[in-house]
PDB file of C-alpha atoms and ligand atoms in Angstrom:
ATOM      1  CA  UNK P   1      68.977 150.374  70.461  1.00 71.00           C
ATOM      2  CA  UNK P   2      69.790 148.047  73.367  1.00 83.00           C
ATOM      3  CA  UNK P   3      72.423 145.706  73.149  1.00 94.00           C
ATOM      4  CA  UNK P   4      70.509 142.509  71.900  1.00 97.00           C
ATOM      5  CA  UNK P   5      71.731 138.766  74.047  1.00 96.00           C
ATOM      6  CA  UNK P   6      70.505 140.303  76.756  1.00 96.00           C
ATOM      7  CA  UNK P   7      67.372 140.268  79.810  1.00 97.00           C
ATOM      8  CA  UNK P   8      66.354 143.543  80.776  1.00 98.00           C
ATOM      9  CA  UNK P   9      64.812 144.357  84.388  1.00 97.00           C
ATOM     10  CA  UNK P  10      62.238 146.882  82.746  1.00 97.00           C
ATOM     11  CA  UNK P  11      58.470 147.512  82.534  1.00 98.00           C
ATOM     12  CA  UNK P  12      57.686 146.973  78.932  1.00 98.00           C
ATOM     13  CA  UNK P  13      56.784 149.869  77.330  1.00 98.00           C
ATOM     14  CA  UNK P  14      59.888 151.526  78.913  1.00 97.00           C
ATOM     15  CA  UNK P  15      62.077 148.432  77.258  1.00 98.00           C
ATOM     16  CA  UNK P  16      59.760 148.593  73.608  1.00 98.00           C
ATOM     17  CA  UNK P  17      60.465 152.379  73.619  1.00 97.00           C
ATOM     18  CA  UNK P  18      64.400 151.501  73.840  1.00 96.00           C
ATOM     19  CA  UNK P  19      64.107 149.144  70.714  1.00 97.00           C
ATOM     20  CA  UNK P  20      64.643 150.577  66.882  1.00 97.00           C
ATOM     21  CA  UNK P  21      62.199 150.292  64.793  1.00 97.00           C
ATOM     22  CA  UNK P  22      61.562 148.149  61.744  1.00 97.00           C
ATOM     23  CA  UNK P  23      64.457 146.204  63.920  1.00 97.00           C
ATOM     24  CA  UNK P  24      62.492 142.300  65.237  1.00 98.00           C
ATOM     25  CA  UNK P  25      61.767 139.623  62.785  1.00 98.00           C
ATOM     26  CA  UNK P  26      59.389 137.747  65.485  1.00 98.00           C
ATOM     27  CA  UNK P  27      57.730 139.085  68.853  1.00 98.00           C
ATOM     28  CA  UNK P  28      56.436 135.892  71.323  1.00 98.00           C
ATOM     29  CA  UNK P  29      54.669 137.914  73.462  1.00 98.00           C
ATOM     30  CA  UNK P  30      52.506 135.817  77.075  1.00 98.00           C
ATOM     31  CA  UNK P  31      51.462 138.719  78.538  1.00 98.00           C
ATOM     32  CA  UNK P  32      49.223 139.502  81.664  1.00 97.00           C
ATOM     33  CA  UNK P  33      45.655 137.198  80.747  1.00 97.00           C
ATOM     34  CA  UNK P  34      43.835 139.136  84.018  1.00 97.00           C
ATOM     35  CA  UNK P  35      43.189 136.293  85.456  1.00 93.00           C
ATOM     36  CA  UNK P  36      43.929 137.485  88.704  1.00 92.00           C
ATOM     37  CA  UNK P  37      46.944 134.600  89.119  1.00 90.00           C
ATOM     38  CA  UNK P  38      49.084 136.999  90.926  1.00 93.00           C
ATOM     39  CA  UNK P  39      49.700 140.791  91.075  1.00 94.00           C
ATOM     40  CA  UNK P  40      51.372 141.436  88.072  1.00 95.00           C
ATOM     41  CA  UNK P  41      48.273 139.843  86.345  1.00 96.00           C
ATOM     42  CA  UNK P  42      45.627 141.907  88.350  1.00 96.00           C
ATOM     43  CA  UNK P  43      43.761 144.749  87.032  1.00 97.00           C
ATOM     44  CA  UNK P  44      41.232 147.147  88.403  1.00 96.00           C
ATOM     45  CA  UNK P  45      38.621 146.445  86.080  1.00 97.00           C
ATOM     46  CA  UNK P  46      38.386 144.868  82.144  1.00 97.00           C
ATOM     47  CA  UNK P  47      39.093 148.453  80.827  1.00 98.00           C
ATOM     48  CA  UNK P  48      42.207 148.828  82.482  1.00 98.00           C
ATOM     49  CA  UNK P  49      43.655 145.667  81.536  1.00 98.00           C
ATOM     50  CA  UNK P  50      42.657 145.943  77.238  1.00 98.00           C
ATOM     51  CA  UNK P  51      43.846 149.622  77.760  1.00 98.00           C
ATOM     52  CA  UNK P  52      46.829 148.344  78.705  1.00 98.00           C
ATOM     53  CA  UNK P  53      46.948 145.425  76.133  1.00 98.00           C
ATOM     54  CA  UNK P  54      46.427 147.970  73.933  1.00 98.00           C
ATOM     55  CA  UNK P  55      49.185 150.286  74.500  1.00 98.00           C
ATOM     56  CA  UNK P  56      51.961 147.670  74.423  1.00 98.00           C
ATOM     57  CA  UNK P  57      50.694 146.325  71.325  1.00 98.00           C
ATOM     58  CA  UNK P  58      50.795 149.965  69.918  1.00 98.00           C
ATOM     59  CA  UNK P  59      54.320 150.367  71.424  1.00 98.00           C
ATOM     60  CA  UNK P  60      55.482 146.710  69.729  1.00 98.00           C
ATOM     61  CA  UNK P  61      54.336 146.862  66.221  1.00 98.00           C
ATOM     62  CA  UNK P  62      56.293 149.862  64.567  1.00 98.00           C
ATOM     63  CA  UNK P  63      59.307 147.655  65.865  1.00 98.00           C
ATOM     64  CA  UNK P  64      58.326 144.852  63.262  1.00 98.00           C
ATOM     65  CA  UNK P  65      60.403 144.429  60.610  1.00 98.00           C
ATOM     66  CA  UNK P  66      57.922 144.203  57.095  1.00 96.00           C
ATOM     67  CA  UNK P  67      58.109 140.745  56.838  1.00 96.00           C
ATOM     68  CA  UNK P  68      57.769 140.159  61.073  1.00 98.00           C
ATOM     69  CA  UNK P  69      55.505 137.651  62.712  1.00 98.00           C
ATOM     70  CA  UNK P  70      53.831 138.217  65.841  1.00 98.00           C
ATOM     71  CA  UNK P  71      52.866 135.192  68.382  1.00 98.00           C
ATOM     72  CA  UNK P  72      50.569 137.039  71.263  1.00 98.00           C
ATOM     73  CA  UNK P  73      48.708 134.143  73.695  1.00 98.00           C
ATOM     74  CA  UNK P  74      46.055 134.975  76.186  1.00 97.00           C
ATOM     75  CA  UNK P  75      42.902 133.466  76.963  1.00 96.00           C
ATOM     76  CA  UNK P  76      40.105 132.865  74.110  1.00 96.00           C
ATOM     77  CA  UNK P  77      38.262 135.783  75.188  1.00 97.00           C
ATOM     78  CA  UNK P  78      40.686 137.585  75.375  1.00 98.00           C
ATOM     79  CA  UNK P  79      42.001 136.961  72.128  1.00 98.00           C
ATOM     80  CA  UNK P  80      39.059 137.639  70.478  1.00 98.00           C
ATOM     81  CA  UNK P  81      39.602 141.489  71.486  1.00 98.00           C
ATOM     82  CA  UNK P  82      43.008 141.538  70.508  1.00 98.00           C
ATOM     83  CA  UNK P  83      42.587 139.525  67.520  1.00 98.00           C
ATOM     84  CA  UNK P  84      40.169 142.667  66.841  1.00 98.00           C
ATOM     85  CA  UNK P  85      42.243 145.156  68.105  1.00 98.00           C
ATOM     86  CA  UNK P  86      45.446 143.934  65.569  1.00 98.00           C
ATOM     87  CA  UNK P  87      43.241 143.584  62.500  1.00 98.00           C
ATOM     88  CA  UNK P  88      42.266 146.975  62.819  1.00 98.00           C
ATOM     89  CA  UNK P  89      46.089 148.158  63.275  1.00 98.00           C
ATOM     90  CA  UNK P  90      46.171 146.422  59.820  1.00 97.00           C
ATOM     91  CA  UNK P  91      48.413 143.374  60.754  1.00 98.00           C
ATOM     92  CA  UNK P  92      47.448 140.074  58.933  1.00 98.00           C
ATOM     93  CA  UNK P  93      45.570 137.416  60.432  1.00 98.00           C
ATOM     94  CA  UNK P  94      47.278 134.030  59.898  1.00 98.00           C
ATOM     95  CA  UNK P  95      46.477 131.265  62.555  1.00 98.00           C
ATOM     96  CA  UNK P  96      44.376 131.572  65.972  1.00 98.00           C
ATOM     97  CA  UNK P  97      46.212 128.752  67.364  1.00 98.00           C
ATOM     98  CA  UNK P  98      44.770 126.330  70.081  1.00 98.00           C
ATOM     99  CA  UNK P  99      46.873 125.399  72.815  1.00 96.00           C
ATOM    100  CA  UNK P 100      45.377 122.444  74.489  1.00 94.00           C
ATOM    101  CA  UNK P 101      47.444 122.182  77.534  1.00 89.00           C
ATOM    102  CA  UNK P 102      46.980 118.030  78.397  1.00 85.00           C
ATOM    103  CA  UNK P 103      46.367 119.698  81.698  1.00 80.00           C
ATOM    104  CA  UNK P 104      43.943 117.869  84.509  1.00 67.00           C
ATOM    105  CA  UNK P 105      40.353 119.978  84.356  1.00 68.00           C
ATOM    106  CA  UNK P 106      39.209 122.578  86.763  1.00 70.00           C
ATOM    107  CA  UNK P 107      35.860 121.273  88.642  1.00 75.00           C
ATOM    108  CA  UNK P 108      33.474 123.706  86.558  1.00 84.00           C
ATOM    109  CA  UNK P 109      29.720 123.037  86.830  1.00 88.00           C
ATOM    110  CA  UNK P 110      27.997 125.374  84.735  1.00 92.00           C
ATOM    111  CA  UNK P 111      29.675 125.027  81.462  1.00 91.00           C
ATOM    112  CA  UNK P 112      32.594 122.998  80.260  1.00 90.00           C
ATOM    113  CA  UNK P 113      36.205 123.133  81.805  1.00 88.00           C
ATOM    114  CA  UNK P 114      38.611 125.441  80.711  1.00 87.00           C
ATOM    115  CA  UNK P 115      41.603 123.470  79.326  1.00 88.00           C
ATOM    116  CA  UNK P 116      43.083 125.731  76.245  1.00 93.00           C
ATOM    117  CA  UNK P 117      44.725 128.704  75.582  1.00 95.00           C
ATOM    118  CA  UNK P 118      44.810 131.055  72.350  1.00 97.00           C
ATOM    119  CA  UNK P 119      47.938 131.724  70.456  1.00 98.00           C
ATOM    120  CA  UNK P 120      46.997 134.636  67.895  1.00 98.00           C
ATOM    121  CA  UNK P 121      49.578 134.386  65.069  1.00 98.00           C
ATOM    122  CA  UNK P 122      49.733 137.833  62.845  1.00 98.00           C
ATOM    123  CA  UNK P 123      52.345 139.268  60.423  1.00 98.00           C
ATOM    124  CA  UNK P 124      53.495 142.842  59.793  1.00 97.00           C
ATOM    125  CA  UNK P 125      52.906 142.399  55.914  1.00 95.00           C
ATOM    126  CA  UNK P 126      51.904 139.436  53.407  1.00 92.00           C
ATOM    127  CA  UNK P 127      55.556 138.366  52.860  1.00 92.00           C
ATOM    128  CA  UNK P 128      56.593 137.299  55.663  1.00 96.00           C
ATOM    129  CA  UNK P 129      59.111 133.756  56.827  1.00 95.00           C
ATOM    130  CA  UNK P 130      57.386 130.483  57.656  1.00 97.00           C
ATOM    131  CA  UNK P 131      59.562 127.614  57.524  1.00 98.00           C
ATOM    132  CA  UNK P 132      57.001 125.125  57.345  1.00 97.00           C
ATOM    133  CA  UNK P 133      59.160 122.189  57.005  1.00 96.00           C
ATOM    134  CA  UNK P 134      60.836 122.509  60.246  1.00 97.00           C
ATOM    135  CA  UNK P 135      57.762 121.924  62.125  1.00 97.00           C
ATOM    136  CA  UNK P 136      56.128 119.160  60.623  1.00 97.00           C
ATOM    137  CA  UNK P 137      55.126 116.474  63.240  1.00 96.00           C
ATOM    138  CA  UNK P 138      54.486 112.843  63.172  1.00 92.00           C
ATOM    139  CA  UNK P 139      51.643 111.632  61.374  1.00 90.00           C
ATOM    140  CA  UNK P 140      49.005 109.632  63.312  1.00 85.00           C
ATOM    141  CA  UNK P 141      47.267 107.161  61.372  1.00 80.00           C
ATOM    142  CA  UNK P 142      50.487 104.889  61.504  1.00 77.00           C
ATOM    143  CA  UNK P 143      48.998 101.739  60.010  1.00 81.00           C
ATOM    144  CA  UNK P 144      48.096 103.741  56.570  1.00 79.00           C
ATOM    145  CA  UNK P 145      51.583 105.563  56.731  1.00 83.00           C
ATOM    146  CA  UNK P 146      53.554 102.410  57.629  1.00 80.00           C
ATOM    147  CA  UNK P 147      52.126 101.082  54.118  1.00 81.00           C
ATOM    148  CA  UNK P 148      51.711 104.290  52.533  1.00 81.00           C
ATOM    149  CA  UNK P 149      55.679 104.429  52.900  1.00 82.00           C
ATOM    150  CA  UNK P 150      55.861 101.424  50.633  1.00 83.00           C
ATOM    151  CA  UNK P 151      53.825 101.862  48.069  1.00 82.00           C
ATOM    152  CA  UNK P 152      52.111 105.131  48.160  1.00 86.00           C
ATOM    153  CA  UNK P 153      48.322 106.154  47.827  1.00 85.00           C
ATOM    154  CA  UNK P 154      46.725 106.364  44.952  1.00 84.00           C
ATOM    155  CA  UNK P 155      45.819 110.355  45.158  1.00 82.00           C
ATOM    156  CA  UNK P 156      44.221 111.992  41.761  1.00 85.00           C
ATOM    157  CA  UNK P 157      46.046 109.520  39.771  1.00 86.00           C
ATOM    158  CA  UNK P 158      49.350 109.808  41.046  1.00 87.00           C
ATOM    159  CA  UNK P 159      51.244 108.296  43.698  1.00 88.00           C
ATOM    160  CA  UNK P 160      51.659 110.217  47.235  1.00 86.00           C
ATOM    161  CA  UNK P 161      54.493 109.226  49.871  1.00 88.00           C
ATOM    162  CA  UNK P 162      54.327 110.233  53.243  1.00 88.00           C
ATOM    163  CA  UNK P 163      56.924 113.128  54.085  1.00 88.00           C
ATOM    164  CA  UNK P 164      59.971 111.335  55.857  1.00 88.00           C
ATOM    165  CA  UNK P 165      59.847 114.761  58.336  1.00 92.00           C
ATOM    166  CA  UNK P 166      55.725 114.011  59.327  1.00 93.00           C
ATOM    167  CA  UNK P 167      52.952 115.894  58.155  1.00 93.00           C
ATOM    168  CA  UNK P 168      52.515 119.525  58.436  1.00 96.00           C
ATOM    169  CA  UNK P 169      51.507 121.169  61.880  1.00 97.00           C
ATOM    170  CA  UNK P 170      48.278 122.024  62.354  1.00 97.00           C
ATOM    171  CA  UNK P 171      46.683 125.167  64.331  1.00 97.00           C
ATOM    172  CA  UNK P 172      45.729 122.739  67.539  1.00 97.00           C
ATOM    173  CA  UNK P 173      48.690 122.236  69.815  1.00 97.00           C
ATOM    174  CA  UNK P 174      48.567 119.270  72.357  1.00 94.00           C
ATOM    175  CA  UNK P 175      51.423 120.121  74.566  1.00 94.00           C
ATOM    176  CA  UNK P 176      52.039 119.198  77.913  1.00 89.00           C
ATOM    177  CA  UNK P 177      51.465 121.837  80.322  1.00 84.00           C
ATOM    178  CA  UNK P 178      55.158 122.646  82.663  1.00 83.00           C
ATOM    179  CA  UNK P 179      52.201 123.111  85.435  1.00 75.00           C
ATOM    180  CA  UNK P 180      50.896 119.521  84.654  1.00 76.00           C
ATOM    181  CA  UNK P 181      54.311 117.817  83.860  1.00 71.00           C
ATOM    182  CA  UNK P 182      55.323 118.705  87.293  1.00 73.00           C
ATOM    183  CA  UNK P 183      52.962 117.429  89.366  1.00 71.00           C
ATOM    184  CA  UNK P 184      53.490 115.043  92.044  1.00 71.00           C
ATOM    185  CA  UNK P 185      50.800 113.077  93.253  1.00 66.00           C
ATOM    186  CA  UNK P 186      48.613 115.046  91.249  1.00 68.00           C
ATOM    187  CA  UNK P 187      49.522 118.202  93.012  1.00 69.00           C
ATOM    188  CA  UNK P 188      51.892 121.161  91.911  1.00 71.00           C
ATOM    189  CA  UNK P 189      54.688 121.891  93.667  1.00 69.00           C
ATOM    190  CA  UNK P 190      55.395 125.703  93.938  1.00 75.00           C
ATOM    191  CA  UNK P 191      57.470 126.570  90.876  1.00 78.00           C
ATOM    192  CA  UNK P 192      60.019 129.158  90.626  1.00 80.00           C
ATOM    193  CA  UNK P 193      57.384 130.969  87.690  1.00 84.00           C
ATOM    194  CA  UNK P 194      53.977 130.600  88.377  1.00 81.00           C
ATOM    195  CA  UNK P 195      52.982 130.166  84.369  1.00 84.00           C
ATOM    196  CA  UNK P 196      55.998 129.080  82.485  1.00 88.00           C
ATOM    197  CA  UNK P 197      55.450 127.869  78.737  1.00 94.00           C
ATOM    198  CA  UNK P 198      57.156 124.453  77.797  1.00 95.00           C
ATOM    199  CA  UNK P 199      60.020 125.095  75.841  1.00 95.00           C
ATOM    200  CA  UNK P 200      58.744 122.900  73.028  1.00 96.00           C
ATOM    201  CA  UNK P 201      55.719 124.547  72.327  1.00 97.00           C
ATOM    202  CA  UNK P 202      57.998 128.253  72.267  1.00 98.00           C
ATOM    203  CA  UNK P 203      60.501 126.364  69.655  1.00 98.00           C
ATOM    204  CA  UNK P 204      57.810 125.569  67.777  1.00 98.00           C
ATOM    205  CA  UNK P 205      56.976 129.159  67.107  1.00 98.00           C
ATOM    206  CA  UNK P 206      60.582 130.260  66.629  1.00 98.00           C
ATOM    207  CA  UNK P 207      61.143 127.540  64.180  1.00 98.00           C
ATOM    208  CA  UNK P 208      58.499 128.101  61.666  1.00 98.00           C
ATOM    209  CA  UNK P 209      58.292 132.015  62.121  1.00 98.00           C
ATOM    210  CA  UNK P 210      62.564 132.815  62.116  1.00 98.00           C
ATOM    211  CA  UNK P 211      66.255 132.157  60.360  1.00 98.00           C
ATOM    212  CA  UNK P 212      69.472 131.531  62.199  1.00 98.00           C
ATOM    213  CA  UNK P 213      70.658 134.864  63.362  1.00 97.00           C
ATOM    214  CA  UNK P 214      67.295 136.615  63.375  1.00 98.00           C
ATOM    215  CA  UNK P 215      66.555 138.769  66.343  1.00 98.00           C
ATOM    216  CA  UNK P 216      63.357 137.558  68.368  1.00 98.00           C
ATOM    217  CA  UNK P 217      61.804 140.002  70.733  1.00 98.00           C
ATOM    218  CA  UNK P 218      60.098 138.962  74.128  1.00 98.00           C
ATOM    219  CA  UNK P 219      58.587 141.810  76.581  1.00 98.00           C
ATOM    220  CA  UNK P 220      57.391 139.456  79.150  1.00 98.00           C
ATOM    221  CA  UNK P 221      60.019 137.125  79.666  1.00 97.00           C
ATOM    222  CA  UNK P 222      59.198 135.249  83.085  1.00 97.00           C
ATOM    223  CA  UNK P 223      61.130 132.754  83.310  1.00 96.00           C
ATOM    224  CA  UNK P 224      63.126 133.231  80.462  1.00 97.00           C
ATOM    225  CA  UNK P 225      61.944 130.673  78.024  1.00 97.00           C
ATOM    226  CA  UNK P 226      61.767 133.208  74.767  1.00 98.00           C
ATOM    227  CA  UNK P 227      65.631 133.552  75.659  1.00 98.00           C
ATOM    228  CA  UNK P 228      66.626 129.913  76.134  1.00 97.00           C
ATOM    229  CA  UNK P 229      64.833 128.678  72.821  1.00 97.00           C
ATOM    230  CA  UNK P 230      66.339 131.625  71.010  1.00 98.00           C
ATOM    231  CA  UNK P 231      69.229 130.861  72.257  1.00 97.00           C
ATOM    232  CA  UNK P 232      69.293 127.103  71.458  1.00 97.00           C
ATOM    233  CA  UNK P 233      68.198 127.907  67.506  1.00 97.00           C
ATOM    234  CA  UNK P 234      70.539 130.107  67.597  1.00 97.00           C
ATOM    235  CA  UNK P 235      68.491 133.037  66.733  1.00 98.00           C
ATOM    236  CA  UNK P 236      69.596 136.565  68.054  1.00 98.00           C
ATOM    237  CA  UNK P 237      66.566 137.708  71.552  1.00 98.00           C
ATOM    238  CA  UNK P 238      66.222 140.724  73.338  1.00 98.00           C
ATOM    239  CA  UNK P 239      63.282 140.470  76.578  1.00 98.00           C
ATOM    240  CA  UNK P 240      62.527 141.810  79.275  1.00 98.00           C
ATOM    241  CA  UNK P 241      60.113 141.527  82.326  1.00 98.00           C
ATOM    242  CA  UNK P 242      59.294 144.385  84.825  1.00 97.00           C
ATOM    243  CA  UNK P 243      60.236 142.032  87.759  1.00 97.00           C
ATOM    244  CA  UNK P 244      63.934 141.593  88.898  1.00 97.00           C
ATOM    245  CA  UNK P 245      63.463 138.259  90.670  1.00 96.00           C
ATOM    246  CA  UNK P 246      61.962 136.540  87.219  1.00 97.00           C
ATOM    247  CA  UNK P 247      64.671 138.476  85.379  1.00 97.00           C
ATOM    248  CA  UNK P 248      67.561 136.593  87.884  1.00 96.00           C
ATOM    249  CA  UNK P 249      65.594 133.310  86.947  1.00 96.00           C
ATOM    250  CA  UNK P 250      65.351 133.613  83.196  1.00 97.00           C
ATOM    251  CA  UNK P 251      69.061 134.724  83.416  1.00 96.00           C
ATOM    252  CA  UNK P 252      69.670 130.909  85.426  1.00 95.00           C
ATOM    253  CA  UNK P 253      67.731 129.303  82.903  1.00 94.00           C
ATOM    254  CA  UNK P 254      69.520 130.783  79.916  1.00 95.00           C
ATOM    255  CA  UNK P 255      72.977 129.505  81.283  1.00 93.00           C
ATOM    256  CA  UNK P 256      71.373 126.476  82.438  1.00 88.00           C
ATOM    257  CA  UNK P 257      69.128 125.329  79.363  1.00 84.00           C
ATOM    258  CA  UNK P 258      70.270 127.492  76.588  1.00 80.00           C
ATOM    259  CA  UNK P 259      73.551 125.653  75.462  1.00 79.00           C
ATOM    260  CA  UNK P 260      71.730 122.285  75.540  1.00 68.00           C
TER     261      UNK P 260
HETATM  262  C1  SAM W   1      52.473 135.123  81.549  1.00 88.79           C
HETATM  263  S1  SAM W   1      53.944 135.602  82.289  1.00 88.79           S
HETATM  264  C2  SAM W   1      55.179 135.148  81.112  1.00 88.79           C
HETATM  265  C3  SAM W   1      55.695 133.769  81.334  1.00 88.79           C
HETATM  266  C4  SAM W   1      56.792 133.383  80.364  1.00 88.79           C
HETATM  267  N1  SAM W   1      56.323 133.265  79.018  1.00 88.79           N
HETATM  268  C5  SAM W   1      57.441 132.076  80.770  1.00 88.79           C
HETATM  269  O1  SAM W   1      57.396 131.102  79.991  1.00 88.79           O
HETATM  270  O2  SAM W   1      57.980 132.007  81.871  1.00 88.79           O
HETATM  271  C6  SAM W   1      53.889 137.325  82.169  1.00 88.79           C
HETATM  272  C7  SAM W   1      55.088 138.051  82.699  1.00 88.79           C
HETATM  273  O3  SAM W   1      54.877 139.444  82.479  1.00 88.79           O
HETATM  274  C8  SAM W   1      55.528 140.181  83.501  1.00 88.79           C
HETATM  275  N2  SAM W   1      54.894 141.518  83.518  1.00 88.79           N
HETATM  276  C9  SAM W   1      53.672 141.858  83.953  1.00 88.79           C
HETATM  277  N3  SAM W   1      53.425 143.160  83.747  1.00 88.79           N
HETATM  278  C10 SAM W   1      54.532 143.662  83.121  1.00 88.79           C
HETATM  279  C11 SAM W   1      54.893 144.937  82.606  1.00 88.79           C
HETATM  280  N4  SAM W   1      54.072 145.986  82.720  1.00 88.79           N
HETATM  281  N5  SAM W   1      56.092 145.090  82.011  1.00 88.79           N
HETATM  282  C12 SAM W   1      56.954 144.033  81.896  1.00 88.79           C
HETATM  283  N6  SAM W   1      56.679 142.806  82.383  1.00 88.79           N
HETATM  284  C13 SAM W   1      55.474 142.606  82.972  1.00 88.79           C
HETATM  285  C14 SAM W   1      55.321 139.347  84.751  1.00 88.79           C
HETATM  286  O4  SAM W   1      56.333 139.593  85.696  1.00 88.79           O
HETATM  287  C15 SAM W   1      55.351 137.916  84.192  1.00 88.79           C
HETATM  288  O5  SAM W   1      56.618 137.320  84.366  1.00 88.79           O
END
């Protein structure tokens, strides 16, 4: 086994093959999409990039422990294939999460404008961790909560009172896009990662699906986000990513953001 705390400069089945089994309690896993964004998310032809979706997620799920979550986003087409591919590996399905990104809309014509990503949420095994009260968020009909608080609603003949922590998180994510927060003028200024995930939304998934002290695994760590939420719940990580610079970067950002 690898030493864990640490960001390895290695392709990823090379890295999942250096992991013990049974060992990760939750894999967040933003892999290549083959979207053709830059080269490490180019392939030949569809084949070539589900065969290699394929093999990584063969490589990654005898690592699971029995009661491990796995977090894989991609596109929803994408997803669907996967979604496929994992519920015939025997995984459980939980959520198919929706990631709408708050991000401005490409100028399609023909059909409506992409403006989501998929977030396919599967566990090794029925038993698995969700810590559902740590990622509640605030309830949006204020007016009815604001009195609700008070004196309750009348609900099946007893009294309900809003949860002082918010109501429970649903599977449709509005989070800010790190592409869209950064704009200037409307435009995006180069970023050091061409497609990093806001911290907020990778918290999210490490609070509800891991304890203090659990070990989360990331194989495509760009920018190093996995790592600095990890780090800041302090849960255990162990990532990778195949290319050095990203590896220097994610290695800035986890002394730079992970003590915060
Ligand atoms: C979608 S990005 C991940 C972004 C990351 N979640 C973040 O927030 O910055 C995918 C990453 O996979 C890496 N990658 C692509 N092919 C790889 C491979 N075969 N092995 C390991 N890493 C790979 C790329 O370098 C890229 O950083």
């Amino acid at each position: 086994m690898k030493k864990i705390n640490e960001i390895y400069n290695l392709d990823c089945l090379e890295f999942l093959n250096k992991i013990d089994d049974k060992s990760i309690n939750l894999a967040v896993i933003d892999p290549p999409y083959n979207l053709n964004k830059a080269k490490w998310d180019s392939f030949e032809s569809e084949k070539d990039f589900f065969d290699f979706t394929f093999h990584w997620i063969d490589a990654l799920i005898p690592k699971l422990k029995s009661n491990g979550s796995l977090y894989i986003f991609n596109t929803p087409y994408n997803s669907a294939f996967i979604l496929f591919y994992l519920v015939t590996k025997g995984l459980f399905f939980q959520n198919w999460i929706t990631w709408d990104k708050r991000d401005g809309l490409g100028g399609a014509k023909q059909k409506f404008s992409n403006g989501q990503e998929s977030i396919l949420f599967f566990t090794k095994g029925e038993n698995h961790i969700f810590n559902y009260d740590d990622v509640r968020v605030p309830y949006e009909s204020t007016d009815r909560i604001e009195h609700a608080k008070i004196k309750g609603i009348l609900k099946d003949g007893k009294r309900w009172f809003p949860n002082p922590k918010g109501r429970l998180c649903g599977e449709v994510w509005h989070i800010t896009s790190e592409r869209h927060k950064n704009k200037i003028n409307g435009k995006t200024p180069k970023m050091s990662h061409i497609t990093p995930k806001p911290l907020e939304l990778v918290e999210r998934i490490i609070k509800a699906s891991s304890n203090v002290g659990d070990l989360v695994l990331d194989c495509f760590v760009g920018s190093g986000i996995t790592a600095v939420a990890a780090k800041k719940l302090k849960r255990n990580f162990i990532c990778s990513d195949n290319n050095k610079n990203y590896v220097k970067l994610a290695k800035r950002n986890l002394i730079k953001y992970g003590n915060k």
